[in-house]
Coordinates of C-alpha atoms in Angstrom, one line a residue:
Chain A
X1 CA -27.9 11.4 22.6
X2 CA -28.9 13.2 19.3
X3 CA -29.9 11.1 16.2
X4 CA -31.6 11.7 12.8
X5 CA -35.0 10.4 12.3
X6 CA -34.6 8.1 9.9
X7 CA -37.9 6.9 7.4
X8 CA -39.6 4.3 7.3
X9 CA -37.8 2.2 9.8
X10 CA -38.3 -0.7 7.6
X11 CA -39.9 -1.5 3.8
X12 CA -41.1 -4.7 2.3
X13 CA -40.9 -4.3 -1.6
X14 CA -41.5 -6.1 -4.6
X15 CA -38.3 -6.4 -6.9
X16 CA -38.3 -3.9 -9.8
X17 CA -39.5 -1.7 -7.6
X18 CA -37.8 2.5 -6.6
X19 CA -37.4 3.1 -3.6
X20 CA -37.4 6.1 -1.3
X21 CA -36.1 6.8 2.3
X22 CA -35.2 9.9 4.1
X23 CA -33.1 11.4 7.0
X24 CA -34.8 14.6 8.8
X25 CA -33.3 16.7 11.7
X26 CA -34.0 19.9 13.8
X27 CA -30.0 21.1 12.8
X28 CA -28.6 22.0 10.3
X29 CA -26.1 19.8 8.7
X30 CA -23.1 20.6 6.2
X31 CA -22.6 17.0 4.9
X32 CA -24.9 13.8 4.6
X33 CA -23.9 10.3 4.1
X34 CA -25.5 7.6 3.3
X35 CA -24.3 3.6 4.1
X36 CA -25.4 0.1 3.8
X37 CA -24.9 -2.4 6.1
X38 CA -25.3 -5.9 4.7
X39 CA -25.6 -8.3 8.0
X40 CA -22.5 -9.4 10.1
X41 CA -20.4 -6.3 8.0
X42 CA -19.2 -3.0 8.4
X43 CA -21.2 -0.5 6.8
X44 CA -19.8 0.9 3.5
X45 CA -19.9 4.0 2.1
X46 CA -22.8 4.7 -1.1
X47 CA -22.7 8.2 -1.4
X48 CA -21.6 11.3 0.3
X49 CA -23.2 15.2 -0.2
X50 CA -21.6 18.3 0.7
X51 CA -23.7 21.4 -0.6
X52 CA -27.5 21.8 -0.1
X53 CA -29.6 21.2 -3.0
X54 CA -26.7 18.9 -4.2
X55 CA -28.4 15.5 -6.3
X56 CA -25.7 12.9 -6.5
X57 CA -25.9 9.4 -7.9
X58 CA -24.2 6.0 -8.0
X59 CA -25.6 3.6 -10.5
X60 CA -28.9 3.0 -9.5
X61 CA -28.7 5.2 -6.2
X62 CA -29.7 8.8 -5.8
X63 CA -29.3 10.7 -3.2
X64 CA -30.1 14.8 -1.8
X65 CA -29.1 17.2 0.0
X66 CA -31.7 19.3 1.4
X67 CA -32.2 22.7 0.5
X68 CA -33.4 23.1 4.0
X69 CA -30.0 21.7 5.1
X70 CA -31.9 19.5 7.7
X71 CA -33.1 16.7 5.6
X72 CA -31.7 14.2 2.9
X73 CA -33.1 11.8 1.0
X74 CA -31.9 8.2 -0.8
X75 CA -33.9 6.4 -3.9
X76 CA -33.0 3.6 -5.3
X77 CA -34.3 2.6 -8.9
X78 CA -35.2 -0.7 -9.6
X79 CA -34.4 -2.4 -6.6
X80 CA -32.7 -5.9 -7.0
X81 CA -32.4 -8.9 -4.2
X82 CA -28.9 -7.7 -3.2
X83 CA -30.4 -4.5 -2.2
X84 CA -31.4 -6.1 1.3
X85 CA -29.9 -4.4 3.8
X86 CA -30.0 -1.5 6.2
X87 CA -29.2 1.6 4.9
X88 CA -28.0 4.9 7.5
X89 CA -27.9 8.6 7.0
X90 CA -25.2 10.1 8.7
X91 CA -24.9 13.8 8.7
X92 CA -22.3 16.3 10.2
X93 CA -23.0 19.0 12.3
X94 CA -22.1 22.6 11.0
X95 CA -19.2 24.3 13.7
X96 CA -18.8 20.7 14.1
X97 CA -14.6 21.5 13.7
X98 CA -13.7 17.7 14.4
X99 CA -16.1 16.1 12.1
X100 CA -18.3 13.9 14.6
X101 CA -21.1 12.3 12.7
X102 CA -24.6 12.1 14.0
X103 CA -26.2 8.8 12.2
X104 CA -29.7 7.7 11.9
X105 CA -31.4 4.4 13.1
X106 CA -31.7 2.9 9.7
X107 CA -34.2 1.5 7.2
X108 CA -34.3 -2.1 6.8
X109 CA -35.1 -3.0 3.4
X110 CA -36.3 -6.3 2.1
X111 CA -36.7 -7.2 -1.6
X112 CA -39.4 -9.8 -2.4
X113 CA -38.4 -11.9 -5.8
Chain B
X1 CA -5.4 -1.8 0.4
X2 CA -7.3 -3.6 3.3
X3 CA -8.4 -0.2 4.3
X4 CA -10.0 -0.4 8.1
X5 CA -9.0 -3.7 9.7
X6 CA -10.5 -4.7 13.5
X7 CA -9.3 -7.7 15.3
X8 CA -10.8 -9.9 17.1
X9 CA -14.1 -10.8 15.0
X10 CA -16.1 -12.0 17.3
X11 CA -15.2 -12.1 21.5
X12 CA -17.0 -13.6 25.0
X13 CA -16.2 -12.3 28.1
X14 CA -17.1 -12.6 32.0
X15 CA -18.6 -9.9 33.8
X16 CA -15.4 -7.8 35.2
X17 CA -12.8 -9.0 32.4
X18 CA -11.1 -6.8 30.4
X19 CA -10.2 -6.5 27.0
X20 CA -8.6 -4.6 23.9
X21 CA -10.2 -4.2 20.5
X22 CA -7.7 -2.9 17.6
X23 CA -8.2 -1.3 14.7
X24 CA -5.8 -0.2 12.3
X25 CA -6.4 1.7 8.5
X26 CA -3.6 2.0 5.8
X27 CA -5.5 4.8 4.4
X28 CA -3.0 7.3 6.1
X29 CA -6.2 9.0 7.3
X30 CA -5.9 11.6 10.1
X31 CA -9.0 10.5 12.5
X32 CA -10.4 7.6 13.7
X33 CA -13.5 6.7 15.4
X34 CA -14.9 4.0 17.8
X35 CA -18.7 3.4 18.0
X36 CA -20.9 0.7 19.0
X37 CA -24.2 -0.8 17.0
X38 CA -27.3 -2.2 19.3
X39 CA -30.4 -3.6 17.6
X40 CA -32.9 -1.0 16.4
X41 CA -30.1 2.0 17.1
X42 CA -28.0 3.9 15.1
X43 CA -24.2 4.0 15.6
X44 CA -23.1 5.7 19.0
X45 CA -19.6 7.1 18.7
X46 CA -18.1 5.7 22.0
X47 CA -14.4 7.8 21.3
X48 CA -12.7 9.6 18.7
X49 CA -9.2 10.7 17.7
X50 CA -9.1 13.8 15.6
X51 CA -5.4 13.2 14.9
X52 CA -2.4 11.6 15.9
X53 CA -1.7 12.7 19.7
X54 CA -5.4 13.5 20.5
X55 CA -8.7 11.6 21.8
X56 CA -11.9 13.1 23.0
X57 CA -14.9 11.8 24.5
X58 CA -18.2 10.9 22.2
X59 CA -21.2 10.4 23.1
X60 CA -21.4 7.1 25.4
X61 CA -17.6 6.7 26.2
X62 CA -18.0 5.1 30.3
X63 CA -16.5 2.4 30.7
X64 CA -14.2 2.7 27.8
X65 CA -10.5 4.1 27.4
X66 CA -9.0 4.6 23.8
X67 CA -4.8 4.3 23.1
X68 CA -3.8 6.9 19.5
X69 CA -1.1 4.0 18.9
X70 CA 0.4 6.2 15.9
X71 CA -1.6 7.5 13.1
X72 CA -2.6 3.8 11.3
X73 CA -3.8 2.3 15.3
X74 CA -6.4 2.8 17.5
X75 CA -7.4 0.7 20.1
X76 CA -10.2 0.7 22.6
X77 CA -9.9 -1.3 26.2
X78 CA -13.0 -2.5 28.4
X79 CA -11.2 -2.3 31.7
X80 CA -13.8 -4.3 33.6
X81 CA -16.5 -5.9 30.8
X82 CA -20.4 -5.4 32.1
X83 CA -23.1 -7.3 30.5
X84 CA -24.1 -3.4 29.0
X85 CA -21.2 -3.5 27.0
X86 CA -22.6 -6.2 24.8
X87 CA -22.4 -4.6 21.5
X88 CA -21.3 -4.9 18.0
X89 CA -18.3 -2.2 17.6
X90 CA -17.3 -0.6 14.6
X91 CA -13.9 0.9 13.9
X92 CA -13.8 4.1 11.4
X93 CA -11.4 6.5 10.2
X94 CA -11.9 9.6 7.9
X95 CA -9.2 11.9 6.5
X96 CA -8.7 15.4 7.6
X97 CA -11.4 17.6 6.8
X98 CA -15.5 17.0 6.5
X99 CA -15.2 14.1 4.5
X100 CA -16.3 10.1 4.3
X101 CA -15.8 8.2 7.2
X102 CA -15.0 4.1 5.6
X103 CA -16.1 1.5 8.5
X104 CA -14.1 -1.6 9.5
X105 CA -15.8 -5.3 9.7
X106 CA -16.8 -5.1 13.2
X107 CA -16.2 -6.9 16.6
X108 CA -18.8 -8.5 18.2
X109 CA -18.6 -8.7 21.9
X110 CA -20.9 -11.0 24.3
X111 CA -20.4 -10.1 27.8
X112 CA -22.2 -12.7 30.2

């Protein structure tokens, strides 16, 4: 089945540290999302982009839309121990009329006090 | 609001049981989604139901069937479990339109 490539797969970082991960795809997509999924939980929602070029943020989150339209990327400032997790892309295709998302595999990311 | 509720948490079944896995959102959301999570994958939508009335097939739906209860349920059946099928699945809905989908807790299934 299709997915996004998702980088890196997985990131060991020192806390204090940014952060950066990205989503990349042969199609074009019309809206990204990206989640975390803390272990044994659903994943929930950070932040959702609907236009290329479009920078959105949530607190210390930031995330793009590609100009492209086939790629989107997540930072995260001044990463904290309760940013462990595994964060996905997911990202709908365009003429995509009921809304199926395609998601990525997901970067694991582990914050070292 | 609980949002997207799944019950059971956590299930074991023998090769060739069945089973049903609820969800249900009070977000009065149009569609909702079924997928499954294995290690070092992505989500898989298994079935969807763009509205009330309507299901379609996603992208791994065999040996699954999916019930549109009303607009707040939608339930997924394992007619005869296989050790395959041992998955973490993941309950989602998403109002009409291209916007967020919000998850539920999960279900983890063991099939042996």
């Amino acid at each position: 089945g299709q997915q996004l490539n998702q980088s890196p797969q997985s990131m060991f970082i020192q806390e204090g540290e940014d952060v950066s991960m990205n989503c990349t795809s042969s199609s074009i997509f019309n809206t990204w999302l990206w989640y975390k999924q803390d272990p044994g939980e659903g994943p929930v929602l950070l932040i959702a982009l609907y236009k290329a070029g479009e920078l959105t943020s949530n607190g210390r989150l930031t995330a793009q839309f590609g100009i492209t339209r086939k790629d989107s990327f997540l930072n995260i400032s001044a990463s904290i121990p309760s940013d462990v997790g595994i964060y996905f892309c997911a990202g709908q295709l365009t003429g995509s009329g009921t809304y199926k998302y395609i998601f990525g595999t997901g970067t694991r990311l582990k914050v070292l006090a | 609001n609980a949002g997207v509720t799944q019950t059971p948490k956590f299930q074991v079944l023998k090769t060739g049981q069945s089973m049903t896995l609820q969800c249900a959102q009070d977000m009065n959301h149009n569609s909702m989604y079924w997928y499954r999570q294995d290690p070092g994958m992505g989500l898989r939508l298994i079935y969807y139901s763009a509205s009330e009335g309507t299901t379609d097939k996603g992208e791994v739906p065999n040996g699954y069937n999916v019930s549109r209860l009303n607009k707040r349920e939608f339930s997924l059946r394992l007619e005869s479990a296989a050790p395959s099928q041992t998955s973490v699945y993941f309950c989602a809905s998403k109002a009409g339109g291209p916007y967020e989908q919000y998850f539920g807790p999960g279900t983890r299934l063991t099939v042996t």
